[in-house]
């Protein structure tokens, strides 16, 4: 999964591939940590919104 683009991972994640979804979250983890400002609840909320966004996005 490391050599796939975010677009390809998004399509796979939308089709139900959990490993693709985890790879997207892993790639975005640094940004999520930065903008959660150390608040664990905000970090979890942002991950939830990222997952919802991927599920609803029209590729």
mmCIF file with all atom_site columns, N, CA and C in Angstrom:
data_model
loop_
_atom_site.group_PDB
_atom_site.id
_atom_site.type_symbol
_atom_site.label_atom_id
_atom_site.label_alt_id
_atom_site.label_comp_id
_atom_site.label_asym_id
_atom_site.label_entity_id
_atom_site.label_seq_id
_atom_site.pdbx_PDB_ins_code
_atom_site.Cartn_x
_atom_site.Cartn_y
_atom_site.Cartn_z
_atom_site.occupancy
_atom_site.B_iso_or_equiv
_atom_site.pdbx_formal_charge
_atom_site.auth_seq_id
_atom_site.auth_comp_id
_atom_site.auth_asym_id
_atom_site.auth_atom_id
_atom_site.pdbx_PDB_model_num
ATOM 1   N N  . UNK A 1 1  ? 0.815   -1.200 0.000  1.00 0.00 ? 1  UNK A N  1
ATOM 2   C CA . UNK A 1 1  ? 0.000   0.000  0.000  1.00 0.00 ? 1  UNK A CA 1
ATOM 3   C C  . UNK A 1 1  ? 0.858   1.263  0.000  1.00 0.00 ? 1  UNK A C  1
ATOM 4   N N  . UNK A 1 2  ? 2.116   1.146  0.360  1.00 0.00 ? 2  UNK A N  1
ATOM 5   C CA . UNK A 1 2  ? 2.974   2.324  0.481  1.00 0.00 ? 2  UNK A CA 1
ATOM 6   C C  . UNK A 1 2  ? 3.196   3.029  -0.846 1.00 0.00 ? 2  UNK A C  1
ATOM 7   N N  . UNK A 1 3  ? 3.124   2.308  -1.968 1.00 0.00 ? 3  UNK A N  1
ATOM 8   C CA . UNK A 1 3  ? 3.424   2.924  -3.253 1.00 0.00 ? 3  UNK A CA 1
ATOM 9   C C  . UNK A 1 3  ? 2.184   3.430  -3.986 1.00 0.00 ? 3  UNK A C  1
ATOM 10  N N  . UNK A 1 4  ? 1.034   3.393  -3.366 1.00 0.00 ? 4  UNK A N  1
ATOM 11  C CA . UNK A 1 4  ? -0.202  3.870  -3.992 1.00 0.00 ? 4  UNK A CA 1
ATOM 12  C C  . UNK A 1 4  ? -0.415  5.346  -3.642 1.00 0.00 ? 4  UNK A C  1
ATOM 13  N N  . UNK A 1 5  ? -1.063  6.065  -4.553 1.00 0.00 ? 5  UNK A N  1
ATOM 14  C CA . UNK A 1 5  ? -1.375  7.470  -4.306 1.00 0.00 ? 5  UNK A CA 1
ATOM 15  C C  . UNK A 1 5  ? -2.565  7.570  -3.359 1.00 0.00 ? 5  UNK A C  1
ATOM 16  N N  . UNK A 1 6  ? -2.773  8.761  -2.813 1.00 0.00 ? 6  UNK A N  1
ATOM 17  C CA . UNK A 1 6  ? -3.923  8.969  -1.938 1.00 0.00 ? 6  UNK A CA 1
ATOM 18  C C  . UNK A 1 6  ? -5.229  8.749  -2.686 1.00 0.00 ? 6  UNK A C  1
ATOM 19  N N  . UNK A 1 7  ? -5.246  9.102  -3.965 1.00 0.00 ? 7  UNK A N  1
ATOM 20  C CA . UNK A 1 7  ? -6.442  8.893  -4.782 1.00 0.00 ? 7  UNK A CA 1
ATOM 21  C C  . UNK A 1 7  ? -6.778  7.407  -4.863 1.00 0.00 ? 7  UNK A C  1
ATOM 22  N N  . UNK A 1 8  ? -5.781  6.585  -5.163 1.00 0.00 ? 8  UNK A N  1
ATOM 23  C CA . UNK A 1 8  ? -5.997  5.136  -5.256 1.00 0.00 ? 8  UNK A CA 1
ATOM 24  C C  . UNK A 1 8  ? -6.406  4.556  -3.911 1.00 0.00 ? 8  UNK A C  1
ATOM 25  N N  . UNK A 1 9  ? -5.757  5.020  -2.849 1.00 0.00 ? 9  UNK A N  1
ATOM 26  C CA . UNK A 1 9  ? -6.113  4.555  -1.508 1.00 0.00 ? 9  UNK A CA 1
ATOM 27  C C  . UNK A 1 9  ? -7.540  4.956  -1.147 1.00 0.00 ? 9  UNK A C  1
ATOM 28  N N  . UNK A 1 10 ? -7.944  6.164  -1.553 1.00 0.00 ? 10 UNK A N  1
ATOM 29  C CA . UNK A 1 10 ? -9.307  6.624  -1.281 1.00 0.00 ? 10 UNK A CA 1
ATOM 30  C C  . UNK A 1 10 ? -10.345 5.757  -1.954 1.00 0.00 ? 10 UNK A C  1
ATOM 31  N N  . UNK A 1 11 ? -10.090 5.386  -3.191 1.00 0.00 ? 11 UNK A N  1
ATOM 32  C CA . UNK A 1 11 ? -11.025 4.513  -3.906 1.00 0.00 ? 11 UNK A CA 1
ATOM 33  C C  . UNK A 1 11 ? -11.116 3.158  -3.213 1.00 0.00 ? 11 UNK A C  1
ATOM 34  N N  . UNK A 1 12 ? -9.963  2.604  -2.838 1.00 0.00 ? 12 UNK A N  1
ATOM 35  C CA . UNK A 1 12 ? -9.964  1.307  -2.145 1.00 0.00 ? 12 UNK A CA 1
ATOM 36  C C  . UNK A 1 12 ? -10.664 1.401  -0.794 1.00 0.00 ? 12 UNK A C  1
ATOM 37  N N  . UNK A 1 13 ? -10.409 2.478  -0.053 1.00 0.00 ? 13 UNK A N  1
ATOM 38  C CA . UNK A 1 13 ? -11.026 2.651  1.264  1.00 0.00 ? 13 UNK A CA 1
ATOM 39  C C  . UNK A 1 13 ? -12.532 2.791  1.138  1.00 0.00 ? 13 UNK A C  1
ATOM 40  N N  . UNK A 1 14 ? -12.981 3.476  0.111  1.00 0.00 ? 14 UNK A N  1
ATOM 41  C CA . UNK A 1 14 ? -14.415 3.656  -0.087 1.00 0.00 ? 14 UNK A CA 1
ATOM 42  C C  . UNK A 1 14 ? -15.099 2.335  -0.402 1.00 0.00 ? 14 UNK A C  1
ATOM 43  N N  . UNK A 1 15 ? -14.360 1.425  -1.014 1.00 0.00 ? 15 UNK A N  1
ATOM 44  C CA . UNK A 1 15 ? -14.916 0.112  -1.340 1.00 0.00 ? 15 UNK A CA 1
ATOM 45  C C  . UNK A 1 15 ? -14.847 -0.848 -0.160 1.00 0.00 ? 15 UNK A C  1
ATOM 46  N N  . UNK A 1 16 ? -14.297 -0.401 0.980  1.00 0.00 ? 16 UNK A N  1
ATOM 47  C CA . UNK A 1 16 ? -14.301 -1.217 2.178  1.00 0.00 ? 16 UNK A CA 1
ATOM 48  C C  . UNK A 1 16 ? -12.959 -1.784 2.586  1.00 0.00 ? 16 UNK A C  1
ATOM 49  N N  . UNK A 1 17 ? -11.890 -1.400 1.917  1.00 0.00 ? 17 UNK A N  1
ATOM 50  C CA . UNK A 1 17 ? -10.563 -1.900 2.260  1.00 0.00 ? 17 UNK A CA 1
ATOM 51  C C  . UNK A 1 17 ? -10.056 -1.168 3.507  1.00 0.00 ? 17 UNK A C  1
ATOM 52  N N  . UNK A 1 18 ? -10.004 -1.882 4.626  1.00 0.00 ? 18 UNK A N  1
ATOM 53  C CA . UNK A 1 18 ? -9.607  -1.272 5.891  1.00 0.00 ? 18 UNK A CA 1
ATOM 54  C C  . UNK A 1 18 ? -8.131  -0.896 5.914  1.00 0.00 ? 18 UNK A C  1
ATOM 55  N N  . UNK A 1 19 ? -7.302  -1.671 5.232  1.00 0.00 ? 19 UNK A N  1
ATOM 56  C CA . UNK A 1 19 ? -5.867  -1.372 5.205  1.00 0.00 ? 19 UNK A CA 1
ATOM 57  C C  . UNK A 1 19 ? -5.614  -0.056 4.460  1.00 0.00 ? 19 UNK A C  1
ATOM 58  N N  . UNK A 1 20 ? -6.380  0.206  3.420  1.00 0.00 ? 20 UNK A N  1
ATOM 59  C CA . UNK A 1 20 ? -6.245  1.465  2.694  1.00 0.00 ? 20 UNK A CA 1
ATOM 60  C C  . UNK A 1 20 ? -6.638  2.634  3.591  1.00 0.00 ? 20 UNK A C  1
ATOM 61  N N  . UNK A 1 21 ? -7.717  2.467  4.355  1.00 0.00 ? 21 UNK A N  1
ATOM 62  C CA . UNK A 1 21 ? -8.162  3.528  5.260  1.00 0.00 ? 21 UNK A CA 1
ATOM 63  C C  . UNK A 1 21 ? -7.095  3.795  6.323  1.00 0.00 ? 21 UNK A C  1
ATOM 64  N N  . UNK A 1 22 ? -6.512  2.748  6.863  1.00 0.00 ? 22 UNK A N  1
ATOM 65  C CA . UNK A 1 22 ? -5.456  2.917  7.862  1.00 0.00 ? 22 UNK A CA 1
ATOM 66  C C  . UNK A 1 22 ? -4.230  3.600  7.273  1.00 0.00 ? 22 UNK A C  1
ATOM 67  N N  . UNK A 1 23 ? -3.915  3.294  6.037  1.00 0.00 ? 23 UNK A N  1
ATOM 68  C CA . UNK A 1 23 ? -2.772  3.920  5.375  1.00 0.00 ? 23 UNK A CA 1
ATOM 69  C C  . UNK A 1 23 ? -3.017  5.415  5.173  1.00 0.00 ? 23 UNK A C  1
ATOM 70  N N  . UNK A 1 24 ? -4.228  5.796  4.814  1.00 0.00 ? 24 UNK A N  1
ATOM 71  C CA . UNK A 1 24 ? -4.560  7.211  4.669  1.00 0.00 ? 24 UNK A CA 1
ATOM 72  C C  . UNK A 1 24 ? -4.412  7.930  6.003  1.00 0.00 ? 24 UNK A C  1
ATOM 73  N N  . UNK A 1 25 ? -4.943  7.330  7.059  1.00 0.00 ? 25 UNK A N  1
ATOM 74  C CA . UNK A 1 25 ? -4.839  7.931  8.395  1.00 0.00 ? 25 UNK A CA 1
ATOM 75  C C  . UNK A 1 25 ? -3.387  8.032  8.813  1.00 0.00 ? 25 UNK A C  1
ATOM 76  N N  . UNK A 1 26 ? -2.607  7.007  8.522  1.00 0.00 ? 26 UNK A N  1
ATOM 77  C CA . UNK A 1 26 ? -1.179  7.021  8.873  1.00 0.00 ? 26 UNK A CA 1
ATOM 78  C C  . UNK A 1 26 ? -0.451  8.147  8.135  1.00 0.00 ? 26 UNK A C  1
ATOM 79  N N  . UNK A 1 27 ? -0.770  8.329  6.878  1.00 0.00 ? 27 UNK A N  1
ATOM 80  C CA . UNK A 1 27 ? -0.125  9.388  6.098  1.00 0.00 ? 27 UNK A CA 1
ATOM 81  C C  . UNK A 1 27 ? -0.514  10.773 6.587  1.00 0.00 ? 27 UNK A C  1
ATOM 82  N N  . UNK A 1 28 ? -1.706  10.931 7.110  1.00 0.00 ? 28 UNK A N  1
ATOM 83  C CA . UNK A 1 28 ? -2.203  12.231 7.572  1.00 0.00 ? 28 UNK A CA 1
ATOM 84  C C  . UNK A 1 28 ? -2.026  12.439 9.073  1.00 0.00 ? 28 UNK A C  1
ATOM 85  N N  . UNK A 1 29 ? -1.431  11.481 9.760  1.00 0.00 ? 29 UNK A N  1
ATOM 86  C CA . UNK A 1 29 ? -1.314  11.536 11.218 1.00 0.00 ? 29 UNK A CA 1
ATOM 87  C C  . UNK A 1 29 ? -0.570  12.786 11.694 1.00 0.00 ? 29 UNK A C  1
ATOM 88  N N  . UNK A 1 30 ? 0.513   13.151 11.019 1.00 0.00 ? 30 UNK A N  1
ATOM 89  C CA . UNK A 1 30 ? 1.303   14.306 11.440 1.00 0.00 ? 30 UNK A CA 1
ATOM 90  C C  . UNK A 1 30 ? 0.468   15.586 11.368 1.00 0.00 ? 30 UNK A C  1
ATOM 91  N N  . UNK A 1 31 ? -0.294  15.748 10.289 1.00 0.00 ? 31 UNK A N  1
ATOM 92  C CA . UNK A 1 31 ? -1.140  16.921 10.135 1.00 0.00 ? 31 UNK A CA 1
ATOM 93  C C  . UNK A 1 31 ? -2.255  16.926 11.185 1.00 0.00 ? 31 UNK A C  1
ATOM 94  N N  . UNK A 1 32 ? -2.859  15.761 11.422 1.00 0.00 ? 32 UNK A N  1
ATOM 95  C CA . UNK A 1 32 ? -3.929  15.668 12.414 1.00 0.00 ? 32 UNK A CA 1
ATOM 96  C C  . UNK A 1 32 ? -3.418  16.013 13.803 1.00 0.00 ? 32 UNK A C  1
ATOM 97  N N  . UNK A 1 33 ? -2.240  15.517 14.157 1.00 0.00 ? 33 UNK A N  1
ATOM 98  C CA . UNK A 1 33 ? -1.655  15.823 15.469 1.00 0.00 ? 33 UNK A CA 1
ATOM 99  C C  . UNK A 1 33 ? -1.384  17.314 15.604 1.00 0.00 ? 33 UNK A C  1
ATOM 100 N N  . UNK A 1 34 ? -0.881  17.924 14.518 1.00 0.00 ? 34 UNK A N  1
ATOM 101 C CA . UNK A 1 34 ? -0.556  19.349 14.545 1.00 0.00 ? 34 UNK A CA 1
ATOM 102 C C  . UNK A 1 34 ? -1.790  20.191 14.811 1.00 0.00 ? 34 UNK A C  1
ATOM 103 N N  . UNK A 1 35 ? -2.879  19.896 14.118 1.00 0.00 ? 35 UNK A N  1
ATOM 104 C CA . UNK A 1 35 ? -4.073  20.723 14.227 1.00 0.00 ? 35 UNK A CA 1
ATOM 105 C C  . UNK A 1 35 ? -5.025  20.304 15.342 1.00 0.00 ? 35 UNK A C  1
ATOM 106 N N  . UNK A 1 36 ? -4.692  19.256 16.071 1.00 0.00 ? 36 UNK A N  1
ATOM 107 C CA . UNK A 1 36 ? -5.501  18.914 17.241 1.00 0.00 ? 36 UNK A CA 1
ATOM 108 C C  . UNK A 1 36 ? -4.983  19.627 18.484 1.00 0.00 ? 36 UNK A C  1
ATOM 109 N N  . UNK A 1 37 ? -3.808  20.263 18.374 1.00 0.00 ? 37 UNK A N  1
ATOM 110 C CA . UNK A 1 37 ? -3.236  21.062 19.458 1.00 0.00 ? 37 UNK A CA 1
ATOM 111 C C  . UNK A 1 37 ? -3.119  20.289 20.774 1.00 0.00 ? 37 UNK A C  1
ATOM 112 N N  . UNK A 1 38 ? -2.787  18.999 20.668 1.00 0.00 ? 38 UNK A N  1
ATOM 113 C CA . UNK A 1 38 ? -2.572  18.188 21.853 1.00 0.00 ? 38 UNK A CA 1
ATOM 114 C C  . UNK A 1 38 ? -3.844  17.686 22.528 1.00 0.00 ? 38 UNK A C  1
ATOM 115 N N  . UNK A 1 39 ? -4.987  17.981 21.984 1.00 0.00 ? 39 UNK A N  1
ATOM 116 C CA . UNK A 1 39 ? -6.262  17.553 22.563 1.00 0.00 ? 39 UNK A CA 1
ATOM 117 C C  . UNK A 1 39 ? -6.668  16.220 21.944 1.00 0.00 ? 39 UNK A C  1
ATOM 118 N N  . UNK A 1 40 ? -6.681  15.175 22.751 1.00 0.00 ? 40 UNK A N  1
ATOM 119 C CA . UNK A 1 40 ? -6.971  13.823 22.264 1.00 0.00 ? 40 UNK A CA 1
ATOM 120 C C  . UNK A 1 40 ? -8.388  13.710 21.711 1.00 0.00 ? 40 UNK A C  1
ATOM 121 N N  . UNK A 1 41 ? -9.356  14.384 22.323 1.00 0.00 ? 41 UNK A N  1
ATOM 122 C CA . UNK A 1 41 ? -10.735 14.338 21.825 1.00 0.00 ? 41 UNK A CA 1
ATOM 123 C C  . UNK A 1 41 ? -10.834 14.970 20.442 1.00 0.00 ? 41 UNK A C  1
ATOM 124 N N  . UNK A 1 42 ? -10.158 16.086 20.271 1.00 0.00 ? 42 UNK A N  1
ATOM 125 C CA . UNK A 1 42 ? -10.169 16.752 18.969 1.00 0.00 ? 42 UNK A CA 1
ATOM 126 C C  . UNK A 1 42 ? -9.486  15.883 17.919 1.00 0.00 ? 42 UNK A C  1
ATOM 127 N N  . UNK A 1 43 ? -8.403  15.206 18.306 1.00 0.00 ? 43 UNK A N  1
ATOM 128 C CA . UNK A 1 43 ? -7.681  14.309 17.397 1.00 0.00 ? 43 UNK A CA 1
ATOM 129 C C  . UNK A 1 43 ? -8.587  13.168 16.921 1.00 0.00 ? 43 UNK A C  1
ATOM 130 N N  . UNK A 1 44 ? -9.308  12.548 17.850 1.00 0.00 ? 44 UNK A N  1
ATOM 131 C CA . UNK A 1 44 ? -10.220 11.463 17.499 1.00 0.00 ? 44 UNK A CA 1
ATOM 132 C C  . UNK A 1 44 ? -11.371 11.966 16.624 1.00 0.00 ? 44 UNK A C  1
ATOM 133 N N  . UNK A 1 45 ? -11.873 13.163 16.924 1.00 0.00 ? 45 UNK A N  1
ATOM 134 C CA . UNK A 1 45 ? -12.945 13.748 16.132 1.00 0.00 ? 45 UNK A CA 1
ATOM 135 C C  . UNK A 1 45 ? -12.482 14.006 14.700 1.00 0.00 ? 45 UNK A C  1
ATOM 136 N N  . UNK A 1 46 ? -11.261 14.487 14.546 1.00 0.00 ? 46 UNK A N  1
ATOM 137 C CA . UNK A 1 46 ? -10.725 14.758 13.213 1.00 0.00 ? 46 UNK A CA 1
ATOM 138 C C  . UNK A 1 46 ? -10.535 13.471 12.419 1.00 0.00 ? 46 UNK A C  1
ATOM 139 N N  . UNK A 1 47 ? -10.114 12.400 13.075 1.00 0.00 ? 47 UNK A N  1
ATOM 140 C CA . UNK A 1 47 ? -9.993  11.103 12.401 1.00 0.00 ? 47 UNK A CA 1
ATOM 141 C C  . UNK A 1 47 ? -11.370 10.623 11.958 1.00 0.00 ? 47 UNK A C  1
ATOM 142 N N  . UNK A 1 48 ? -12.364 10.760 12.819 1.00 0.00 ? 48 UNK A N  1
ATOM 143 C CA . UNK A 1 48 ? -13.728 10.375 12.468 1.00 0.00 ? 48 UNK A CA 1
ATOM 144 C C  . UNK A 1 48 ? -14.227 11.162 11.255 1.00 0.00 ? 48 UNK A C  1
ATOM 145 N N  . UNK A 1 49 ? -13.983 12.462 11.232 1.00 0.00 ? 49 UNK A N  1
ATOM 146 C CA . UNK A 1 49 ? -14.410 13.298 10.113 1.00 0.00 ? 49 UNK A CA 1
ATOM 147 C C  . UNK A 1 49 ? -13.639 12.944 8.838  1.00 0.00 ? 49 UNK A C  1
ATOM 148 N N  . UNK A 1 50 ? -12.371 12.576 8.960  1.00 0.00 ? 50 UNK A N  1
ATOM 149 C CA . UNK A 1 50 ? -11.590 12.139 7.802  1.00 0.00 ? 50 UNK A CA 1
ATOM 150 C C  . UNK A 1 50 ? -12.202 10.878 7.208  1.00 0.00 ? 50 UNK A C  1
ATOM 151 N N  . UNK A 1 51 ? -12.558 9.923  8.051  1.00 0.00 ? 51 UNK A N  1
ATOM 152 C CA . UNK A 1 51 ? -13.178 8.676  7.585  1.00 0.00 ? 51 UNK A CA 1
ATOM 153 C C  . UNK A 1 51 ? -14.515 8.962  6.921  1.00 0.00 ? 51 UNK A C  1
ATOM 154 N N  . UNK A 1 52 ? -15.342 9.806  7.543  1.00 0.00 ? 52 UNK A N  1
ATOM 155 C CA . UNK A 1 52 ? -16.632 10.158 6.952  1.00 0.00 ? 52 UNK A CA 1
ATOM 156 C C  . UNK A 1 52 ? -16.444 10.857 5.613  1.00 0.00 ? 52 UNK A C  1
ATOM 157 N N  . UNK A 1 53 ? -15.451 11.721 5.532  1.00 0.00 ? 53 UNK A N  1
ATOM 158 C CA . UNK A 1 53 ? -15.181 12.425 4.290  1.00 0.00 ? 53 UNK A CA 1
ATOM 159 C C  . UNK A 1 53 ? -14.780 11.489 3.168  1.00 0.00 ? 53 UNK A C  1
ATOM 160 N N  . UNK A 1 54 ? -13.959 10.508 3.480  1.00 0.00 ? 54 UNK A N  1
ATOM 161 C CA . UNK A 1 54 ? -13.536 9.536  2.475  1.00 0.00 ? 54 UNK A CA 1
ATOM 162 C C  . UNK A 1 54 ? -14.722 8.701  2.016  1.00 0.00 ? 54 UNK A C  1
ATOM 163 N N  . UNK A 1 55 ? -15.562 8.288  2.949  1.00 0.00 ? 55 UNK A N  1
ATOM 164 C CA . UNK A 1 55 ? -16.727 7.479  2.605  1.00 0.00 ? 55 UNK A CA 1
ATOM 165 C C  . UNK A 1 55 ? -17.707 8.227  1.698  1.00 0.00 ? 55 UNK A C  1
ATOM 166 N N  . UNK A 1 56 ? -17.849 9.540  1.889  1.00 0.00 ? 56 UNK A N  1
ATOM 167 C CA . UNK A 1 56 ? -18.841 10.329 1.158  1.00 0.00 ? 56 UNK A CA 1
ATOM 168 C C  . UNK A 1 56 ? -18.291 10.999 -0.101 1.00 0.00 ? 56 UNK A C  1
ATOM 169 N N  . UNK A 1 57 ? -16.977 11.008 -0.286 1.00 0.00 ? 57 UNK A N  1
ATOM 170 C CA . UNK A 1 57 ? -16.371 11.697 -1.427 1.00 0.00 ? 57 UNK A CA 1
ATOM 171 C C  . UNK A 1 57 ? -16.679 10.967 -2.732 1.00 0.00 ? 57 UNK A C  1
ATOM 172 N N  . UNK A 1 58 ? -16.957 11.711 -3.772 1.00 0.00 ? 58 UNK A N  1
ATOM 173 C CA . UNK A 1 58 ? -17.240 11.118 -5.076 1.00 0.00 ? 58 UNK A CA 1
ATOM 174 C C  . UNK A 1 58 ? -15.966 11.127 -5.906 1.00 0.00 ? 58 UNK A C  1
ATOM 175 N N  . UNK A 1 59 ? -15.341 9.955  -6.049 1.00 0.00 ? 59 UNK A N  1
ATOM 176 C CA . UNK A 1 59 ? -14.093 9.839  -6.811 1.00 0.00 ? 59 UNK A CA 1
ATOM 177 C C  . UNK A 1 59 ? -14.357 9.755  -8.279 1.00 0.00 ? 59 UNK A C  1
#
